[in-house]
Amino acid sequence: SDIHDAGLTQYFEVLGWTRDVWDGGNYNSYPASEFSSFEELDEAEQLAARQLCWFKDKWNGLSMEQWDPLPQPPQNSSISYDHDEHHPPTASPTDEPDRPDSGP
């Protein structure tokens, strides 16, 4: 399955989900984590939820409009959100380093 291939099975299992529970579809056999707020999950369950991209506000069912805003960097911080950190600027093709002449 995609979940297994992506290496996510362990996180679902920490939250009490097994293939039998998932495939069974019986609401009464859902794990306790399914009925718990994020704050009620233990530390391992919270970590597993985060690994599955279920952070606190999403887990607790808040709409995006209600999510906590991203923290702003301190005023004296060199962190800038003005560029894409996953794709840092690259040097232009004309910015090649000086090369020694190979000829006379």
mmCIF file of C-alpha atoms in Angstrom:
data_model
loop_
_atom_site.group_PDB
_atom_site.id
_atom_site.type_symbol
_atom_site.label_atom_id
_atom_site.label_comp_id
_atom_site.label_asym_id
_atom_site.label_seq_id
_atom_site.Cartn_x
_atom_site.Cartn_y
_atom_site.Cartn_z
ATOM 1 C CA SER A 1 0.000 0.000 0.000
ATOM 2 C CA ASP A 2 1.045 3.633 -0.403
ATOM 3 C CA ILE A 3 1.149 4.104 3.380
ATOM 4 C CA HIS A 4 3.484 1.141 3.789
ATOM 5 C CA ASP A 5 5.637 2.126 0.811
ATOM 6 C CA ALA A 6 6.029 5.647 2.225
ATOM 7 C CA GLY A 7 7.193 4.242 5.588
ATOM 8 C CA LEU A 8 4.218 5.683 7.482
ATOM 9 C CA THR A 9 2.770 2.474 8.934
ATOM 10 C CA GLN A 10 4.632 2.879 12.225
ATOM 11 C CA TYR A 11 3.014 6.270 12.876
ATOM 12 C CA PHE A 12 -0.494 4.960 12.247
ATOM 13 C CA GLU A 13 0.224 2.030 14.570
ATOM 14 C CA VAL A 14 1.351 4.366 17.372
ATOM 15 C CA LEU A 15 -2.046 6.058 17.006
ATOM 16 C CA GLY A 16 -3.733 2.647 17.318
ATOM 17 C CA TRP A 17 -4.563 2.111 13.675
ATOM 18 C CA THR A 18 -3.923 -1.345 12.233
ATOM 19 C CA ARG A 19 -4.884 -2.750 8.860
ATOM 20 C CA ASP A 20 -7.735 -4.723 10.483
ATOM 21 C CA VAL A 21 -9.143 -1.649 12.239
ATOM 22 C CA TRP A 22 -8.768 0.481 9.104
ATOM 23 C CA ASP A 23 -10.282 -2.098 6.752
ATOM 24 C CA GLY A 24 -12.993 -3.096 9.233
ATOM 25 C CA GLY A 25 -14.644 0.314 9.111
ATOM 26 C CA ASN A 26 -16.327 -0.342 12.455
ATOM 27 C CA TYR A 27 -16.613 2.957 14.298
ATOM 28 C CA ASN A 28 -16.722 1.085 17.625
ATOM 29 C CA SER A 29 -13.288 -0.445 17.011
ATOM 30 C CA TYR A 30 -11.536 2.862 16.183
ATOM 31 C CA PRO A 31 -8.561 3.559 18.468
ATOM 32 C CA ALA A 32 -8.896 5.936 21.414
ATOM 33 C CA SER A 33 -6.684 8.469 19.629
ATOM 34 C CA GLU A 34 -9.484 9.014 17.114
ATOM 35 C CA PHE A 35 -11.660 10.471 19.871
ATOM 36 C CA SER A 36 -8.939 12.433 21.660
ATOM 37 C CA SER A 37 -7.908 16.039 21.344
ATOM 38 C CA PHE A 38 -4.298 16.666 20.416
ATOM 39 C CA GLU A 39 -3.584 17.681 24.012
ATOM 40 C CA GLU A 40 -4.961 14.330 25.254
ATOM 41 C CA LEU A 41 -2.552 12.338 23.084
ATOM 42 C CA ASP A 42 0.606 11.174 24.801
ATOM 43 C CA GLU A 43 3.983 12.415 23.591
ATOM 44 C CA ALA A 44 4.554 9.475 21.226
ATOM 45 C CA GLU A 45 1.076 9.875 19.713
ATOM 46 C CA GLN A 46 1.605 13.614 19.216
ATOM 47 C CA LEU A 47 4.895 12.932 17.451
ATOM 48 C CA ALA A 48 3.255 10.279 15.256
ATOM 49 C CA ALA A 49 0.425 12.665 14.393
ATOM 50 C CA ARG A 50 2.925 15.376 13.425
ATOM 51 C CA GLN A 51 4.816 12.902 11.223
ATOM 52 C CA LEU A 52 1.516 12.379 9.397
ATOM 53 C CA CYS A 53 1.062 16.176 9.048
ATOM 54 C CA TRP A 54 -1.660 16.301 11.677
ATOM 55 C CA PHE A 55 -0.459 19.205 13.805
ATOM 56 C CA LYS A 56 -2.483 20.435 16.790
ATOM 57 C CA ASP A 57 -4.965 22.755 15.099
ATOM 58 C CA LYS A 58 -5.684 20.371 12.241
ATOM 59 C CA TRP A 59 -6.022 17.384 14.601
ATOM 60 C CA ASN A 60 -8.450 19.347 16.768
ATOM 61 C CA GLY A 61 -10.636 20.045 13.743
ATOM 62 C CA LEU A 62 -10.073 23.782 13.446
ATOM 63 C CA SER A 63 -10.612 25.341 10.038
ATOM 64 C CA MET A 64 -7.597 27.006 8.441
ATOM 65 C CA GLU A 65 -8.986 30.425 9.340
ATOM 66 C CA GLN A 66 -8.713 29.446 13.017
ATOM 67 C CA TRP A 67 -5.160 28.082 12.904
ATOM 68 C CA ASP A 68 -2.521 29.824 14.972
ATOM 69 C CA PRO A 69 -0.534 32.203 12.779
ATOM 70 C CA LEU A 70 3.080 31.418 11.995
ATOM 71 C CA PRO A 71 5.449 32.963 14.514
ATOM 72 C CA GLN A 72 7.289 36.013 13.252
ATOM 73 C CA PRO A 73 11.090 36.015 13.474
ATOM 74 C CA PRO A 74 12.633 38.264 16.124
ATOM 75 C CA GLN A 75 13.410 41.795 14.935
ATOM 76 C CA ASN A 76 17.163 41.209 15.203
ATOM 77 C CA SER A 77 16.939 37.915 13.307
ATOM 78 C CA SER A 78 18.610 37.397 9.965
ATOM 79 C CA ILE A 79 15.759 35.092 8.919
ATOM 80 C CA SER A 80 13.867 36.386 5.926
ATOM 81 C CA TYR A 81 10.691 35.023 4.411
ATOM 82 C CA ASP A 82 11.213 37.057 1.233
ATOM 83 C CA HIS A 83 12.733 34.151 -0.691
ATOM 84 C CA ASP A 84 12.031 30.502 -1.223
ATOM 85 C CA GLU A 85 14.336 28.646 1.176
ATOM 86 C CA HIS A 86 13.930 25.423 -0.799
ATOM 87 C CA HIS A 87 15.236 27.091 -3.954
ATOM 88 C CA PRO A 88 17.955 29.551 -2.966
ATOM 89 C CA PRO A 89 19.058 32.052 -5.560
ATOM 90 C CA THR A 90 21.678 30.763 -7.940
ATOM 91 C CA ALA A 91 24.499 32.667 -9.585
ATOM 92 C CA SER A 92 23.804 33.903 -13.071
ATOM 93 C CA PRO A 93 25.633 32.129 -15.911
ATOM 94 C CA THR A 94 27.772 35.237 -16.384
ATOM 95 C CA ASP A 95 29.000 35.117 -12.785
ATOM 96 C CA GLU A 96 31.595 32.446 -13.531
ATOM 97 C CA PRO A 97 34.739 32.527 -11.408
ATOM 98 C CA ASP A 98 37.854 33.917 -13.019
ATOM 99 C CA ARG A 99 39.678 31.263 -14.957
ATOM 100 C CA PRO A 100 43.372 31.355 -15.694
ATOM 101 C CA ASP A 101 44.217 31.839 -19.331
ATOM 102 C CA SER A 102 45.222 28.603 -20.954
ATOM 103 C CA GLY A 103 46.947 30.258 -23.911
ATOM 104 C CA PRO A 104 50.057 32.389 -24.418
#
